[in-house]
Amino acid sequence: MFLNNLDYQVMIGQRAFDLIQQSDEENRRRAEEMAREEMAGYLRPRYDVERIFARRGEQRNMQIVMFLCDITLYHLASWLPQKMGYEVREIRYRRAIEWLQGVQSGKIVPDLDTPDDPNSDPQPYNLKWGSEQHSNYIW
């Protein structure tokens, strides 16, 4: 697994984490997979997500770890009664999504693995196509 319990301790206390995941490792694993796929949707056009998420320990990009924890905790916290602690999770989730949108648009360039395929364009979506509306000067 890409994430471990120590990664979550930076974000949330152990007792709160046990409550959020409903004391079931399977719930956490499913939420991590959902969060990973959500994150991969933003990263896939520019980066090799399989290599990014295959890394372990200190080889991982810590910003990816932090935002993946935030997204996972957001999904886990959504079931809590009266949305306990939901505001903090929602703020951190929105920040993670804004960062991913910045990476996707090319405004933010993290140190991540890019595809090795020499035929692939390393910077897709950099051209903007279109023109001004056609003018007709016949009166």
PDB file of C-alpha atoms in Angstrom:
ATOM      1  CA  MET A   1       0.000   0.000   0.000  1.00  0.00           C
ATOM      2  CA  PHE A   2       1.160   3.509  -0.784  1.00  0.00           C
ATOM      3  CA  LEU A   3       0.025   4.974   2.559  1.00  0.00           C
ATOM      4  CA  ASN A   4       0.660   3.641   6.056  1.00  0.00           C
ATOM      5  CA  ASN A   5      -0.588   4.503   9.553  1.00  0.00           C
ATOM      6  CA  LEU A   6       2.352   6.837  10.224  1.00  0.00           C
ATOM      7  CA  ASP A   7       1.310   9.037   7.291  1.00  0.00           C
ATOM      8  CA  TYR A   8      -2.051   9.669   8.938  1.00  0.00           C
ATOM      9  CA  GLN A   9      -0.547  10.572  12.331  1.00  0.00           C
ATOM     10  CA  VAL A  10       0.591  13.912  10.913  1.00  0.00           C
ATOM     11  CA  MET A  11      -3.003  14.734   9.962  1.00  0.00           C
ATOM     12  CA  ILE A  12      -5.086  13.221  12.754  1.00  0.00           C
ATOM     13  CA  GLY A  13      -4.718  11.587  16.177  1.00  0.00           C
ATOM     14  CA  GLN A  14      -4.839   7.797  16.508  1.00  0.00           C
ATOM     15  CA  ARG A  15      -8.143   7.719  18.447  1.00  0.00           C
ATOM     16  CA  ALA A  16      -9.861  10.015  15.931  1.00  0.00           C
ATOM     17  CA  PHE A  17      -8.409   7.966  13.084  1.00  0.00           C
ATOM     18  CA  ASP A  18      -9.788   4.731  14.574  1.00  0.00           C
ATOM     19  CA  LEU A  19     -13.207   6.386  14.872  1.00  0.00           C
ATOM     20  CA  ILE A  20     -13.139   7.737  11.323  1.00  0.00           C
ATOM     21  CA  GLN A  21     -12.192   4.436   9.731  1.00  0.00           C
ATOM     22  CA  GLN A  22     -14.822   2.680  11.874  1.00  0.00           C
ATOM     23  CA  SER A  23     -12.008   0.533  13.352  1.00  0.00           C
ATOM     24  CA  ASP A  24     -11.899  -1.418  10.109  1.00  0.00           C
ATOM     25  CA  GLU A  25      -8.776  -1.528   7.937  1.00  0.00           C
ATOM     26  CA  GLU A  26     -10.888  -2.547   4.945  1.00  0.00           C
ATOM     27  CA  ASN A  27     -12.828   0.745   5.097  1.00  0.00           C
ATOM     28  CA  ARG A  28      -9.563   2.669   5.064  1.00  0.00           C
ATOM     29  CA  ARG A  29      -8.200   0.605   2.176  1.00  0.00           C
ATOM     30  CA  ARG A  30     -11.327   1.244   0.089  1.00  0.00           C
ATOM     31  CA  ALA A  31     -11.224   4.981   0.855  1.00  0.00           C
ATOM     32  CA  GLU A  32      -7.528   5.063  -0.107  1.00  0.00           C
ATOM     33  CA  GLU A  33      -8.283   3.382  -3.436  1.00  0.00           C
ATOM     34  CA  MET A  34     -11.059   5.900  -4.124  1.00  0.00           C
ATOM     35  CA  ALA A  35      -8.780   8.809  -3.234  1.00  0.00           C
ATOM     36  CA  ARG A  36      -5.919   7.376  -5.285  1.00  0.00           C
ATOM     37  CA  GLU A  37      -8.097   7.040  -8.369  1.00  0.00           C
ATOM     38  CA  GLU A  38      -9.467  10.551  -7.859  1.00  0.00           C
ATOM     39  CA  MET A  39      -5.920  11.896  -7.647  1.00  0.00           C
ATOM     40  CA  ALA A  40      -4.751   9.797 -10.607  1.00  0.00           C
ATOM     41  CA  GLY A  41      -7.470  11.346 -12.760  1.00  0.00           C
ATOM     42  CA  TYR A  42      -5.761  14.714 -12.383  1.00  0.00           C
ATOM     43  CA  LEU A  43      -2.187  13.420 -12.721  1.00  0.00           C
ATOM     44  CA  ARG A  44      -2.568  10.815 -15.492  1.00  0.00           C
ATOM     45  CA  PRO A  45      -2.360  13.189 -18.513  1.00  0.00           C
ATOM     46  CA  ARG A  46       1.149  14.383 -17.550  1.00  0.00           C
ATOM     47  CA  TYR A  47       2.650  11.853 -15.152  1.00  0.00           C
ATOM     48  CA  ASP A  48       3.222   8.111 -14.806  1.00  0.00           C
ATOM     49  CA  VAL A  49       0.798   7.403 -11.966  1.00  0.00           C
ATOM     50  CA  GLU A  50       1.705   3.706 -11.755  1.00  0.00           C
ATOM     51  CA  ARG A  51       5.325   4.561 -10.917  1.00  0.00           C
ATOM     52  CA  ILE A  52       4.292   7.394  -8.586  1.00  0.00           C
ATOM     53  CA  PHE A  53       2.047   5.132  -6.500  1.00  0.00           C
ATOM     54  CA  ALA A  54       4.452   2.162  -6.675  1.00  0.00           C
ATOM     55  CA  ARG A  55       7.061   3.988  -4.577  1.00  0.00           C
ATOM     56  CA  ARG A  56       7.419   3.138  -0.901  1.00  0.00           C
ATOM     57  CA  GLY A  57       8.839   4.835   2.182  1.00  0.00           C
ATOM     58  CA  GLU A  58      11.025   7.901   1.697  1.00  0.00           C
ATOM     59  CA  GLN A  59      11.004   7.506  -2.098  1.00  0.00           C
ATOM     60  CA  ARG A  60       7.440   8.826  -2.227  1.00  0.00           C
ATOM     61  CA  ASN A  61       6.674  12.462  -2.989  1.00  0.00           C
ATOM     62  CA  MET A  62       5.581  13.795   0.403  1.00  0.00           C
ATOM     63  CA  GLN A  63       3.179  16.321  -1.098  1.00  0.00           C
ATOM     64  CA  ILE A  64       1.362  13.484  -2.881  1.00  0.00           C
ATOM     65  CA  VAL A  65       1.285  11.574   0.431  1.00  0.00           C
ATOM     66  CA  MET A  66      -0.150  14.584   2.274  1.00  0.00           C
ATOM     67  CA  PHE A  67      -2.877  15.290  -0.283  1.00  0.00           C
ATOM     68  CA  LEU A  68      -3.753  11.601  -0.648  1.00  0.00           C
ATOM     69  CA  CYS A  69      -4.202  11.424   3.150  1.00  0.00           C
ATOM     70  CA  ASP A  70      -6.379  14.549   3.029  1.00  0.00           C
ATOM     71  CA  ILE A  71      -8.617  13.157   0.289  1.00  0.00           C
ATOM     72  CA  THR A  72      -8.858   9.759   2.017  1.00  0.00           C
ATOM     73  CA  LEU A  73      -9.768  11.338   5.361  1.00  0.00           C
ATOM     74  CA  TYR A  74     -12.374  13.513   3.619  1.00  0.00           C
ATOM     75  CA  HIS A  75     -14.049  10.407   2.200  1.00  0.00           C
ATOM     76  CA  LEU A  76     -13.831   8.586   5.540  1.00  0.00           C
ATOM     77  CA  ALA A  77     -15.203  11.563   7.508  1.00  0.00           C
ATOM     78  CA  SER A  78     -18.269  11.933   5.320  1.00  0.00           C
ATOM     79  CA  TRP A  79     -20.108   9.154   7.182  1.00  0.00           C
ATOM     80  CA  LEU A  80     -19.653  10.659  10.667  1.00  0.00           C
ATOM     81  CA  PRO A  81     -22.821  11.715  12.510  1.00  0.00           C
ATOM     82  CA  GLN A  82     -23.477  15.446  12.449  1.00  0.00           C
ATOM     83  CA  LYS A  83     -20.414  15.791  10.197  1.00  0.00           C
ATOM     84  CA  MET A  84     -18.051  15.872  13.213  1.00  0.00           C
ATOM     85  CA  GLY A  85     -14.781  17.513  12.180  1.00  0.00           C
ATOM     86  CA  TYR A  86     -16.039  17.739   8.627  1.00  0.00           C
ATOM     87  CA  GLU A  87     -15.180  21.438   8.173  1.00  0.00           C
ATOM     88  CA  VAL A  88     -11.442  20.853   8.579  1.00  0.00           C
ATOM     89  CA  ARG A  89     -11.538  17.826   6.287  1.00  0.00           C
ATOM     90  CA  GLU A  90     -13.490  19.801   3.667  1.00  0.00           C
ATOM     91  CA  ILE A  91     -11.019  22.715   3.738  1.00  0.00           C
ATOM     92  CA  ARG A  92      -8.059  20.367   3.328  1.00  0.00           C
ATOM     93  CA  TYR A  93      -9.894  18.423   0.594  1.00  0.00           C
ATOM     94  CA  ARG A  94     -10.592  21.599  -1.374  1.00  0.00           C
ATOM     95  CA  ARG A  95      -6.949  22.637  -1.021  1.00  0.00           C
ATOM     96  CA  ALA A  96      -5.839  19.238  -2.348  1.00  0.00           C
ATOM     97  CA  ILE A  97      -8.189  19.496  -5.334  1.00  0.00           C
ATOM     98  CA  GLU A  98      -7.010  23.047  -6.107  1.00  0.00           C
ATOM     99  CA  TRP A  99      -3.405  21.817  -6.054  1.00  0.00           C
ATOM    100  CA  LEU A 100      -4.279  18.903  -8.363  1.00  0.00           C
ATOM    101  CA  GLN A 101      -6.040  21.273 -10.774  1.00  0.00           C
ATOM    102  CA  GLY A 102      -2.924  23.471 -10.781  1.00  0.00           C
ATOM    103  CA  VAL A 103      -0.769  20.439 -11.587  1.00  0.00           C
ATOM    104  CA  GLN A 104      -3.177  19.353 -14.305  1.00  0.00           C
ATOM    105  CA  SER A 105      -3.128  22.796 -15.943  1.00  0.00           C
ATOM    106  CA  GLY A 106       0.669  23.015 -15.745  1.00  0.00           C
ATOM    107  CA  LYS A 107       0.777  25.980 -13.351  1.00  0.00           C
ATOM    108  CA  ILE A 108       2.287  23.765 -10.638  1.00  0.00           C
ATOM    109  CA  VAL A 109       5.108  21.391 -11.605  1.00  0.00           C
ATOM    110  CA  PRO A 110       5.842  18.822  -8.878  1.00  0.00           C
ATOM    111  CA  ASP A 111       8.843  16.485  -8.950  1.00  0.00           C
ATOM    112  CA  LEU A 112       6.986  13.420 -10.229  1.00  0.00           C
ATOM    113  CA  ASP A 113       7.734  10.622 -12.687  1.00  0.00           C
ATOM    114  CA  THR A 114       6.835  11.351 -16.295  1.00  0.00           C
ATOM    115  CA  PRO A 115       6.071   8.662 -18.888  1.00  0.00           C
ATOM    116  CA  ASP A 116       9.134   7.067 -20.544  1.00  0.00           C
ATOM    117  CA  ASP A 117       7.444   6.771 -23.932  1.00  0.00           C
ATOM    118  CA  PRO A 118       9.513   8.891 -26.375  1.00  0.00           C
ATOM    119  CA  ASN A 119       6.470   9.312 -28.634  1.00  0.00           C
ATOM    120  CA  SER A 120       4.360  10.875 -25.891  1.00  0.00           C
ATOM    121  CA  ASP A 121       4.199  14.623 -25.509  1.00  0.00           C
ATOM    122  CA  PRO A 122       5.720  15.558 -22.115  1.00  0.00           C
ATOM    123  CA  GLN A 123       3.688  18.784 -21.957  1.00  0.00           C
ATOM    124  CA  PRO A 124       0.256  18.035 -23.437  1.00  0.00           C
ATOM    125  CA  TYR A 125      -2.477  20.629 -23.622  1.00  0.00           C
ATOM    126  CA  ASN A 126      -0.119  23.586 -23.944  1.00  0.00           C
ATOM    127  CA  LEU A 127      -1.612  24.899 -27.182  1.00  0.00           C
ATOM    128  CA  LYS A 128      -4.804  26.863 -27.201  1.00  0.00           C
ATOM    129  CA  TRP A 129      -6.729  26.627 -30.459  1.00  0.00           C
ATOM    130  CA  GLY A 130      -9.312  29.064 -31.719  1.00  0.00           C
ATOM    131  CA  SER A 131      -9.781  32.450 -33.251  1.00  0.00           C
ATOM    132  CA  GLU A 132     -11.808  35.589 -32.906  1.00  0.00           C
ATOM    133  CA  GLN A 133     -15.342  35.708 -34.206  1.00  0.00           C
ATOM    134  CA  HIS A 134     -15.445  36.267 -37.961  1.00  0.00           C
ATOM    135  CA  SER A 135     -16.337  39.846 -38.911  1.00  0.00           C
ATOM    136  CA  ASN A 136     -18.623  40.602 -41.826  1.00  0.00           C
ATOM    137  CA  TYR A 137     -18.317  44.164 -43.164  1.00  0.00           C
ATOM    138  CA  ILE A 138     -21.052  44.043 -45.823  1.00  0.00           C
ATOM    139  CA  TRP A 139     -23.801  46.561 -45.095  1.00  0.00           C
TER     140      TRP A 139
END
